[in-house]
Short mmCIF file of C-alpha atoms in Angstrom, two decimals:
data_model
loop_
_atom_site.label_atom_id
_atom_site.label_comp_id
_atom_site.label_asym_id
_atom_site.label_seq_id
_atom_site.Cartn_x
_atom_site.Cartn_y
_atom_site.Cartn_z
CA MET A 26 17.18 23.69 -15.17
CA ASP A 27 17.18 22.00 -11.84
CA ASP A 28 17.53 18.05 -11.94
CA HIS A 29 15.83 17.75 -8.40
CA ASP A 30 12.97 19.83 -9.62
CA ILE A 31 12.25 17.71 -12.60
CA THR A 32 12.72 14.55 -10.59
CA ARG A 33 9.90 15.89 -8.33
CA GLY A 34 7.86 16.11 -11.52
CA ILE A 35 8.34 12.47 -12.18
CA VAL A 36 7.16 11.60 -8.63
CA GLU A 37 4.08 13.79 -9.18
CA LEU A 38 3.47 12.03 -12.54
CA ILE A 39 3.46 8.57 -10.77
CA ARG A 40 1.47 9.73 -7.75
CA THR A 41 -1.18 11.34 -10.11
CA ALA A 42 -1.51 8.14 -12.20
CA GLU A 43 -1.58 5.81 -9.12
CA THR A 44 -4.09 7.74 -6.96
CA THR A 45 -6.53 9.40 -9.48
CA LEU A 46 -8.20 8.33 -12.75
CA PRO A 47 -8.66 10.39 -15.88
CA GLN A 48 -12.00 12.04 -16.03
CA ASP A 49 -13.05 10.21 -19.23
CA VAL A 50 -12.68 6.80 -17.44
CA ILE A 51 -14.74 8.10 -14.52
CA THR A 52 -17.51 9.44 -16.88
CA ALA A 53 -17.72 6.13 -18.68
CA LEU A 54 -17.86 4.21 -15.34
CA LYS A 55 -20.66 6.39 -14.11
CA HIS A 56 -22.49 5.92 -17.35
CA ALA A 57 -22.18 2.12 -17.05
CA HIS A 58 -23.37 2.36 -13.33
CA THR A 59 -26.59 4.16 -14.52
CA SER A 60 -27.34 1.46 -17.26
CA GLU A 61 -26.74 -1.58 -15.17
CA THR A 62 -28.97 -3.16 -12.47
CA GLY A 63 -28.36 -5.79 -9.59
CA ILE A 64 -24.92 -7.25 -8.98
CA ALA A 65 -23.34 -5.40 -12.06
CA LYS A 66 -24.61 -2.10 -10.67
CA LEU A 67 -23.20 -2.96 -7.23
CA GLN A 68 -19.69 -3.72 -8.79
CA LEU A 69 -19.70 -0.32 -10.54
CA ALA A 70 -20.96 1.51 -7.38
CA THR A 71 -17.98 -0.14 -5.38
CA ILE A 72 -15.59 0.88 -8.21
CA LEU A 73 -16.84 4.49 -8.08
CA ALA A 74 -16.82 4.64 -4.31
CA ASN A 75 -13.18 3.28 -4.28
CA ILE A 76 -12.03 5.95 -6.93
CA ASP A 77 -13.56 8.61 -4.63
CA LEU A 78 -11.91 7.37 -1.59
CA ALA A 79 -8.45 6.91 -3.21
CA ALA A 80 -8.57 10.59 -4.46
CA LYS A 81 -9.60 11.78 -1.05
CA THR A 82 -6.97 9.85 0.90
CA HIS A 83 -4.21 10.16 -1.73
CA ARG A 84 -3.71 6.41 -1.75
CA PRO A 85 -3.04 4.05 -4.70
CA ILE A 86 -6.45 3.11 -6.15
CA CYS A 87 -5.31 -0.57 -6.52
CA GLN A 88 -2.75 -2.38 -4.25
CA ASP A 89 -1.37 -3.64 -7.57
CA THR A 90 0.59 -0.41 -8.40
CA GLY A 91 1.59 -2.07 -11.66
CA ILE A 92 4.72 -2.38 -13.65
CA GLN A 93 6.03 1.06 -14.27
CA THR A 94 5.70 1.80 -17.91
CA PHE A 95 6.66 5.13 -19.70
CA PHE A 96 5.93 6.32 -23.19
CA ILE A 97 8.48 8.94 -23.82
CA THR A 98 8.49 11.43 -26.63
CA VAL A 99 11.61 13.51 -26.91
CA GLY A 100 12.04 16.68 -29.02
CA THR A 101 15.51 16.41 -30.74
CA HIS A 102 16.06 20.16 -29.74
CA PHE A 103 15.20 19.37 -26.07
CA PRO A 104 18.40 20.52 -24.24
CA TYR A 105 18.60 17.75 -21.52
CA ILE A 106 18.15 14.53 -23.40
CA SER A 107 21.05 12.94 -21.56
CA HIS A 108 19.30 13.65 -18.15
CA ILE A 109 15.89 11.87 -18.99
CA GLN A 110 16.83 8.43 -17.91
CA GLN A 111 18.36 9.57 -14.66
CA TRP A 112 15.19 11.74 -13.81
CA ILE A 113 13.01 8.64 -14.41
CA HIS A 114 15.34 6.41 -12.17
CA ASP A 115 15.47 8.98 -9.38
CA GLY A 116 11.84 9.87 -9.49
CA LEU A 117 10.82 6.23 -9.43
CA THR A 118 13.12 5.51 -6.48
CA GLN A 119 11.46 8.27 -4.51
CA ALA A 120 8.03 7.33 -5.49
CA ILE A 121 8.46 3.84 -4.13
CA THR A 122 8.49 5.19 -0.62
CA THR A 123 6.42 8.39 -1.04
CA VAL A 124 3.34 7.22 -3.05
CA PRO A 125 4.06 4.41 -2.12
CA LEU A 126 4.51 1.63 -4.57
CA ARG A 127 4.23 -2.15 -4.00
CA PRO A 128 7.57 -3.97 -4.60
CA ASN A 129 6.48 -5.36 -8.08
CA ALA A 130 9.70 -6.34 -10.02
CA VAL A 131 10.75 -9.93 -9.54
CA ASN A 132 13.36 -12.00 -11.21
CA PRO A 133 11.23 -14.06 -13.62
CA ILE A 134 12.87 -17.44 -12.70
CA THR A 135 13.72 -17.10 -9.02
CA ARG A 136 10.56 -14.95 -8.33
CA LYS A 137 12.62 -13.10 -5.83
CA ASN A 138 11.03 -9.82 -4.80
CA GLY A 139 12.85 -8.05 -1.95
CA ASP A 140 11.02 -5.07 -0.43
CA ASP A 141 13.93 -2.86 -1.45
CA ALA A 142 13.92 -4.31 -5.03
CA HIS A 143 14.50 -1.65 -7.54
CA PRO A 144 11.65 -1.70 -10.07
CA SER A 145 12.85 -2.02 -13.62
CA PRO A 146 10.71 0.58 -15.65
CA ILE A 147 9.68 -0.36 -19.11
CA LEU A 148 10.60 2.55 -21.47
CA TYR A 149 9.21 3.15 -24.83
CA TRP A 150 11.11 5.96 -26.80
CA ASP A 151 9.80 8.08 -29.58
CA PHE A 152 11.20 11.35 -31.09
CA ASN A 153 9.97 14.37 -32.82
CA THR A 154 11.59 17.63 -34.00
CA GLY A 155 10.41 19.88 -31.21
CA ASP A 156 12.21 21.25 -28.05
CA THR A 157 9.94 19.72 -25.29
CA LEU A 158 9.77 16.31 -23.48
CA GLN A 159 6.48 14.48 -22.90
CA ILE A 160 6.33 11.38 -20.63
CA HIS A 161 3.27 9.39 -20.32
CA THR A 162 3.11 6.90 -17.45
CA LEU A 163 0.89 3.78 -17.63
CA PRO A 164 1.35 1.74 -14.46
CA LYS A 165 -0.31 -1.51 -15.50
CA GLY A 166 -1.47 -4.31 -13.19
CA SER A 167 -0.79 -7.89 -14.05
CA GLY A 168 -4.39 -9.11 -13.79
CA SER A 169 -5.18 -7.51 -17.07
CA GLU A 170 -1.66 -7.80 -18.63
CA ASN A 171 -1.63 -11.53 -18.15
CA MET A 172 -4.67 -11.77 -20.59
CA SER A 173 -2.85 -9.97 -23.37
CA ALA A 174 -2.46 -11.95 -26.64
CA LEU A 175 -0.67 -12.00 -29.89
CA LYS A 176 -2.09 -13.50 -33.07
CA MET A 177 -0.26 -13.87 -36.13
CA LEU A 178 -3.28 -14.21 -38.58
CA ASP A 179 -3.02 -15.05 -42.29
CA PRO A 180 -3.90 -12.23 -44.61
CA CYS A 181 -7.02 -14.16 -45.75
CA ASP A 182 -8.43 -14.16 -42.18
CA GLY A 183 -9.24 -10.37 -42.85
CA ILE A 184 -11.58 -8.47 -40.67
CA ASP A 185 -13.60 -11.56 -39.68
CA GLY A 186 -10.42 -13.17 -38.38
CA ILE A 187 -9.39 -10.03 -36.41
CA THR A 188 -12.90 -9.72 -34.84
CA GLN A 189 -12.95 -13.41 -33.90
CA CYS A 190 -9.48 -13.43 -32.25
CA ILE A 191 -10.49 -10.29 -30.15
CA LEU A 192 -13.68 -11.95 -29.19
CA ASP A 193 -11.84 -15.07 -28.28
CA THR A 194 -9.36 -13.18 -26.11
CA VAL A 195 -11.88 -11.27 -24.29
CA THR A 196 -14.21 -14.20 -23.67
CA THR A 197 -11.26 -16.39 -22.46
CA ALA A 198 -10.16 -13.64 -20.10
CA ALA A 199 -13.74 -13.43 -18.75
CA GLY A 200 -13.66 -11.91 -15.17
CA ARG A 201 -9.77 -12.19 -14.77
CA PRO A 202 -8.61 -8.69 -16.12
CA CYS A 203 -11.14 -6.77 -13.93
CA PRO A 204 -13.71 -5.84 -16.46
CA PRO A 205 -15.17 -3.45 -17.72
CA THR A 206 -11.93 -3.51 -19.68
CA ILE A 207 -10.45 -1.16 -22.23
CA VAL A 208 -9.25 -3.19 -25.27
CA GLY A 209 -6.18 -1.86 -27.14
CA VAL A 210 -5.60 -3.47 -30.39
CA GLY A 211 -2.65 -3.03 -32.61
CA ILE A 212 -2.88 -4.29 -36.23
CA GLY A 213 0.09 -4.59 -38.52
CA GLY A 214 3.84 -3.82 -38.15
CA ASP A 215 5.56 -6.87 -36.85
CA ALA A 216 4.93 -9.00 -33.81
CA PRO A 217 6.15 -6.66 -30.96
CA THR A 218 5.03 -3.59 -32.75
CA ALA A 219 1.37 -4.84 -32.99
CA LEU A 220 1.47 -5.34 -29.16
CA LYS A 221 3.19 -1.91 -28.61
CA LEU A 222 0.42 -0.26 -30.74
CA GLY A 223 -2.26 -1.91 -28.77
CA LYS A 224 -0.70 -0.76 -25.48
CA LYS A 225 -0.11 2.70 -26.58
CA SER A 226 -3.78 2.99 -27.61
CA LEU A 227 -4.62 2.86 -24.04
CA LEU A 228 -3.44 6.45 -23.68
CA ARG A 229 -6.32 7.64 -26.07
CA PRO A 230 -9.49 9.18 -24.39
CA ILE A 231 -12.62 6.94 -24.16
CA GLY A 232 -14.82 7.36 -27.14
CA SER A 233 -12.06 8.69 -29.50
CA ARG A 234 -12.47 6.95 -32.83
CA HIS A 235 -9.89 6.02 -35.41
CA ALA A 236 -9.50 8.48 -38.18
CA GLU A 237 -10.16 5.90 -40.84
CA LYS A 238 -14.01 5.30 -41.19
CA THR A 239 -13.69 1.40 -41.68
CA ILE A 240 -11.65 1.17 -38.56
CA ALA A 241 -13.78 3.54 -36.51
CA ARG A 242 -16.68 1.43 -37.56
CA LEU A 243 -14.84 -1.76 -36.46
CA GLU A 244 -14.08 -0.32 -33.12
CA THR A 245 -17.75 0.49 -32.48
CA ASP A 246 -18.91 -2.94 -33.72
CA LEU A 247 -16.51 -4.63 -31.48
CA ILE A 248 -17.81 -2.62 -28.51
CA THR A 249 -21.39 -3.96 -29.17
CA LEU A 250 -20.15 -7.50 -29.89
CA LEU A 251 -18.08 -7.63 -26.72
CA ASN A 252 -20.71 -6.10 -24.48
CA ASP A 253 -23.21 -8.63 -25.81
CA THR A 254 -21.11 -11.53 -24.27
CA GLY A 255 -22.75 -10.80 -20.96
CA ILE A 256 -19.45 -11.23 -19.08
CA GLY A 257 -20.19 -7.97 -17.28
CA PRO A 258 -18.41 -5.98 -14.57
CA MET A 259 -15.84 -8.56 -12.78
CA GLY A 260 -17.26 -11.37 -14.85
CA LEU A 261 -20.36 -11.52 -12.63
CA GLY A 262 -22.77 -10.95 -15.51
CA GLY A 263 -24.01 -7.66 -16.92
CA LYS A 264 -24.08 -5.40 -19.95
CA THR A 265 -20.78 -3.79 -19.63
CA THR A 266 -17.92 -5.99 -20.47
CA VAL A 267 -15.70 -3.15 -22.14
CA LEU A 268 -15.69 0.56 -21.67
CA ASP A 269 -14.02 1.08 -24.97
CA VAL A 270 -12.05 -0.57 -27.86
CA ARG A 271 -9.20 1.22 -29.66
CA ILE A 272 -7.51 0.07 -32.80
CA GLU A 273 -4.15 1.42 -34.09
CA MET A 274 -2.75 0.34 -37.44
CA MET A 275 0.32 0.44 -39.38
CA PRO A 276 1.48 -1.26 -42.70
CA CYS A 277 2.61 -4.91 -42.40
CA HIS A 278 4.38 -7.60 -44.61
CA PRO A 279 2.05 -8.75 -47.45
CA ALA A 280 2.19 -12.34 -46.16
CA GLY A 281 1.30 -11.35 -42.57
CA LEU A 282 -1.41 -9.90 -40.40
CA PRO A 283 -0.24 -9.42 -36.88
CA VAL A 284 -2.76 -8.50 -34.24
CA GLY A 285 -1.66 -7.48 -30.78
CA ILE A 286 -4.45 -7.40 -28.05
CA VAL A 287 -3.73 -5.67 -24.75
CA LEU A 288 -6.52 -5.64 -22.17
CA GLN A 289 -6.62 -2.96 -19.62
CA CYS A 290 -8.65 -3.06 -16.26
CA TRP A 291 -11.28 -0.58 -15.50
CA ALA A 292 -8.60 1.44 -13.69
CA ASN A 293 -6.97 2.83 -16.90
CA ARG A 294 -4.36 4.75 -14.82
CA HIS A 295 -2.24 7.03 -16.80
CA ALA A 296 -0.91 10.59 -16.62
CA GLU A 297 1.25 12.95 -18.61
CA LEU A 298 4.35 15.22 -17.73
CA LEU A 299 5.37 17.86 -20.16
CA VAL A 300 8.77 19.49 -19.67
CA THR A 301 9.78 22.65 -21.63
CA ALA A 302 13.17 23.68 -22.78
CA ASP A 303 13.62 25.91 -19.88
CA GLY A 304 12.97 23.15 -17.41
CA SER A 305 9.47 24.05 -16.42
CA TRP A 306 7.13 21.07 -15.92
CA GLU A 307 3.46 20.38 -15.59
CA VAL A 308 1.58 17.20 -14.80
CA HIS A 309 -1.87 16.43 -16.31
CA MET B 7 -29.69 -10.50 -3.77
CA THR B 8 -30.28 -11.01 -0.10
CA GLU B 9 -27.83 -9.11 2.16
CA TYR B 10 -26.20 -10.79 5.05
CA HIS B 11 -23.91 -9.42 7.77
CA LEU B 12 -21.93 -12.39 8.90
CA LYS B 13 -19.11 -13.19 11.58
CA SER B 14 -15.96 -14.98 10.56
CA PRO B 15 -15.52 -17.97 10.32
CA ILE B 16 -18.87 -18.60 8.61
CA SER B 17 -20.47 -21.88 10.01
CA PRO B 18 -21.13 -24.92 7.69
CA GLU B 19 -24.87 -24.49 8.13
CA GLN B 20 -24.84 -20.81 7.15
CA ILE B 21 -22.56 -21.73 4.15
CA ARG B 22 -25.16 -24.25 2.95
CA ARG B 23 -27.89 -21.61 3.32
CA LEU B 24 -26.20 -19.00 1.12
CA LYS B 25 -26.71 -19.01 -2.58
CA ILE B 26 -25.11 -17.37 -5.64
CA GLY B 27 -26.11 -13.69 -5.88
CA ASP B 28 -26.25 -13.20 -2.18
CA ILE B 29 -24.37 -10.29 -0.71
CA ILE B 30 -22.12 -10.63 2.39
CA TYR B 31 -20.48 -8.12 4.68
CA LEU B 32 -18.06 -9.97 6.75
CA THR B 33 -16.57 -9.16 10.18
CA GLY B 34 -13.72 -10.88 12.00
CA LYS B 35 -10.35 -12.48 11.03
CA ILE B 36 -9.45 -13.35 7.49
CA PHE B 37 -5.91 -14.13 5.99
CA THR B 38 -4.16 -13.36 2.75
CA ALA B 39 -2.38 -15.85 0.45
CA ARG B 40 -1.17 -15.50 -3.08
CA ASP B 41 0.99 -17.90 -5.28
CA LYS B 42 4.01 -18.20 -3.20
CA ALA B 43 2.25 -18.78 0.04
CA HIS B 44 0.15 -21.43 -1.57
CA GLN B 45 3.22 -23.13 -2.78
CA LEU B 46 4.83 -22.97 0.58
CA ILE B 47 1.97 -24.21 2.61
CA LEU B 48 1.85 -27.31 0.43
CA THR B 49 5.58 -28.14 1.07
CA LEU B 50 5.39 -27.66 4.86
CA PRO B 51 4.56 -30.52 7.26
CA ALA B 52 1.22 -30.00 8.91
CA ALA B 53 2.85 -29.27 12.30
CA GLU B 54 4.73 -26.31 10.84
CA ILE B 55 1.56 -24.52 9.56
CA PRO B 56 0.58 -21.74 11.90
CA ALA B 57 -2.50 -22.91 13.80
CA VAL B 58 -3.86 -19.37 13.75
CA LEU B 59 -4.89 -19.68 10.06
CA LYS B 60 -6.84 -22.90 10.38
CA GLY B 61 -10.51 -22.64 9.23
CA LEU B 62 -10.47 -18.95 8.51
CA PRO B 63 -11.47 -17.28 5.20
CA LEU B 64 -8.62 -17.11 2.73
CA TYR B 65 -8.39 -13.92 0.86
CA HIS B 66 -6.50 -13.83 -2.49
CA CYS B 67 -4.69 -10.54 -1.99
CA GLY B 68 -1.16 -9.03 -2.10
CA PRO B 69 -1.56 -5.92 -0.06
CA LEU B 70 0.23 -2.59 -0.18
CA VAL B 71 1.34 -2.09 3.35
CA LYS B 72 3.60 0.42 5.18
CA GLN B 73 5.02 0.58 8.65
CA GLU B 74 4.44 3.76 10.76
CA ARG B 75 6.00 4.03 14.22
CA GLY B 76 6.22 0.20 14.49
CA LYS B 77 2.71 -0.30 13.46
CA TRP B 78 1.33 -1.74 10.19
CA LEU B 79 -0.75 0.43 8.06
CA VAL B 80 -2.70 -1.23 5.16
CA LEU B 81 -2.91 1.36 2.35
CA SER B 82 -4.56 -0.48 -0.48
CA ALA B 83 -5.64 -4.25 -0.37
CA GLY B 84 -8.10 -5.36 -3.00
CA PRO B 85 -8.26 -8.89 -4.41
CA THR B 86 -5.82 -10.53 -6.85
CA THR B 87 -6.90 -12.92 -9.78
CA SER B 88 -7.97 -16.21 -8.15
CA ARG B 89 -7.76 -18.32 -11.24
CA ARG B 90 -4.05 -18.48 -10.92
CA LEU B 91 -4.34 -20.73 -7.89
CA GLU B 92 -6.84 -23.13 -9.42
CA MET B 93 -4.36 -26.04 -9.63
CA ILE B 94 -3.44 -26.07 -6.13
CA GLU B 95 -6.29 -24.40 -4.13
CA ALA B 96 -8.31 -27.42 -3.34
CA GLU B 97 -5.23 -29.02 -1.73
CA VAL B 98 -4.48 -25.91 0.32
CA MET B 99 -8.20 -25.64 1.40
CA GLU B 100 -7.85 -29.32 2.68
CA LYS B 101 -4.65 -28.78 4.54
CA LEU B 102 -5.85 -25.54 6.25
CA GLY B 103 -9.35 -26.48 6.84
CA VAL B 104 -10.31 -23.41 4.75
CA SER B 105 -13.94 -23.43 3.44
CA VAL B 106 -14.38 -19.73 2.25
CA LEU B 107 -12.41 -18.06 -0.48
CA ILE B 108 -12.30 -14.33 -1.21
CA GLY B 109 -10.93 -13.14 -4.52
CA LYS B 110 -11.90 -11.91 -7.95
CA GLY B 111 -12.59 -13.45 -11.33
CA GLY B 112 -13.67 -16.85 -10.12
CA MET B 113 -12.15 -20.33 -9.89
CA GLY B 114 -12.31 -23.47 -12.09
CA PRO B 115 -13.89 -26.90 -11.66
CA LYS B 116 -11.46 -28.31 -9.26
CA THR B 117 -12.22 -25.72 -6.66
CA ALA B 118 -15.91 -25.81 -7.50
CA ALA B 119 -15.84 -29.53 -6.51
CA ALA B 120 -13.86 -28.70 -3.34
CA LEU B 121 -16.65 -26.06 -2.42
CA LYS B 122 -19.31 -28.74 -2.77
CA ARG B 123 -17.43 -31.19 -0.88
CA ARG B 124 -16.51 -29.09 2.36
CA PRO B 125 -19.06 -27.27 1.97
CA GLY B 126 -17.54 -23.86 1.00
CA LEU B 127 -18.11 -20.61 -0.70
CA TYR B 128 -16.14 -18.42 -3.25
CA LEU B 129 -16.87 -14.71 -2.52
CA ALA B 130 -16.11 -12.07 -5.16
CA TYR B 131 -14.73 -8.78 -3.95
CA THR B 132 -14.63 -5.97 -6.47
CA GLY B 133 -11.19 -6.01 -8.18
CA GLY B 134 -9.25 -2.81 -7.96
CA ALA B 135 -11.29 -1.57 -4.89
CA GLY B 136 -7.98 -1.50 -3.04
CA VAL B 137 -8.54 1.60 -0.82
CA LEU B 138 -12.15 0.48 0.17
CA ALA B 139 -10.89 -2.76 1.25
CA ALA B 140 -8.05 -1.27 3.24
CA GLU B 141 -10.56 0.95 5.08
CA GLN B 142 -12.47 -2.16 6.17
CA ILE B 143 -9.43 -3.75 7.74
CA THR B 144 -9.37 -2.54 11.27
CA ASP B 145 -6.28 -4.33 12.51
CA VAL B 146 -3.21 -6.22 11.43
CA LEU B 147 -2.97 -9.08 13.86
CA GLU B 148 0.07 -10.93 12.36
CA VAL B 149 2.21 -11.23 9.42
CA ILE B 150 3.81 -14.46 8.70
CA TRP B 151 6.63 -15.34 6.25
CA LEU B 152 7.28 -11.59 5.67
CA ARG B 153 11.08 -11.95 5.28
CA GLU B 154 10.87 -15.14 3.15
CA LEU B 155 8.06 -13.99 0.75
CA GLY B 156 8.08 -10.12 0.76
CA MET B 157 5.25 -7.65 1.50
CA ALA B 158 2.78 -8.82 -1.17
CA ASP B 159 3.19 -12.49 -0.94
CA ALA B 160 3.48 -12.79 2.91
CA VAL B 161 0.49 -14.21 4.76
CA TRP B 162 -1.34 -11.30 6.56
CA LEU B 163 -3.80 -11.99 9.27
CA PHE B 164 -6.34 -9.08 9.38
CA ASP B 165 -9.37 -8.19 11.54
CA VAL B 166 -12.05 -6.81 9.06
CA LEU B 167 -15.13 -4.95 9.90
CA GLU B 168 -18.15 -5.23 7.46
CA CYS B 169 -15.79 -6.24 4.65
CA GLY B 170 -17.77 -6.09 1.36
CA PRO B 171 -19.81 -6.08 -0.65
CA LEU B 172 -18.80 -9.71 -1.13
CA VAL B 173 -20.86 -11.52 -3.78
CA VAL B 174 -21.50 -15.19 -3.42
CA ALA B 175 -20.19 -16.01 -6.79
CA MET B 176 -19.77 -19.78 -6.29
CA ASP B 177 -21.82 -21.68 -3.79
CA ALA B 178 -21.81 -25.11 -2.06
CA HIS B 179 -24.42 -26.53 -4.36
CA GLY B 180 -22.28 -26.21 -7.36
CA ALA B 181 -23.79 -23.06 -8.82
CA SER B 182 -21.64 -20.18 -10.21
CA LEU B 183 -22.31 -16.77 -11.37
CA TYR B 184 -19.44 -16.91 -13.99
CA PRO B 185 -20.63 -17.59 -17.53
CA LYS B 186 -18.39 -20.52 -18.31
CA GLU B 187 -18.90 -22.38 -15.10
CA ARG B 188 -22.66 -21.68 -15.22
CA MET B 189 -22.75 -23.42 -18.60
CA CYS B 190 -20.76 -26.39 -17.14
CA THR B 191 -23.06 -26.97 -14.20
CA THR B 192 -26.24 -26.68 -16.14
CA GLU B 193 -25.16 -29.25 -18.75
#
């Protein structure tokens, strides 16, 4: 195993996420472009032209290269667990100048953001019993992240209450999160877990429905409801306000009903790095 | 959806003629300003404000820029969310003599009133279209407050060529393409 080699893998992971979009997102945007007319169609045409240009020039799709967020799944038999944090740190440091990334980590009070500021990545850890390492990166812009919401509903609010608070969040956000958005919803757990579930759902492919029929139905009903708001691409009006809605669930306290809503801009940038026990890696 | 190819700065007569839904491709000088630059401009005495900015279109943008052999290269420079500046934008427009705003997501009633008064326009550039926008920037003429504010928050003075498509999303007659503002103006 070569630490420098795997650090290179982290740089590739970030570069892939920043400069290209997953095919399912491009396909959904092309489909939306076909169905829209007028200004909405023009917005989607501009988006598609930009995706194309970014891939050709290897430049970040959006100048907001986001807050660096990593979902890490470690096999407990993976031999180099103690190296993982250093790989991410070193890879990110290299990516700042080679991708490059915009200095995007400020002190929340002083707002100081030096050009050499070290970005503090957000790390979510999970474990399984395997011997491999999987790292998903989700660099997320603040235009969409600022529109996230946590609602601690009462159990009696039920599905109608959940639907209403998602509708309220999307209509209040209007054009700000760069629609058409992908809406990630976490239901259950506790307050922070509901938001984490919502954010992690952004890694799912577009059109993948929840395994439970009632929830899958709620996802498709929400897609229709949110697209009927007429907010449209960039909030300038149109039929496509969301590209997808994903719901993730887990049990919660009998007295509570947490709903975490995370909006993602059309540029649902994410990529995956897989490292095997012998130190080989690949980026998707 | 009439298409216009205009030179910066856009004249008050032309501003009055433009209506929501019109498409503009803009050529000439524009400058960037986000939250910190807006706050700084409001605290400075008028004499300390760089004269070069006066009357130019103000672009809500925090660009990704790198320096190569002493020359600035803009890599990605799409718009940032305009609404964050709603509380102070009208005052900044007044202080700098700015009539045209470029951004994404729209502004609120205070800015809408300023656009009617000046007269002015709010032009929507497609959010996330960073590389396309960078390709339309032909020159970095000046960067102001780089050391104080950092790359994304500094004021960048750009020469742009056929920058667009820019959608007239709020016009000088009080009309807006954004659903909420549209409701407000028709009531």
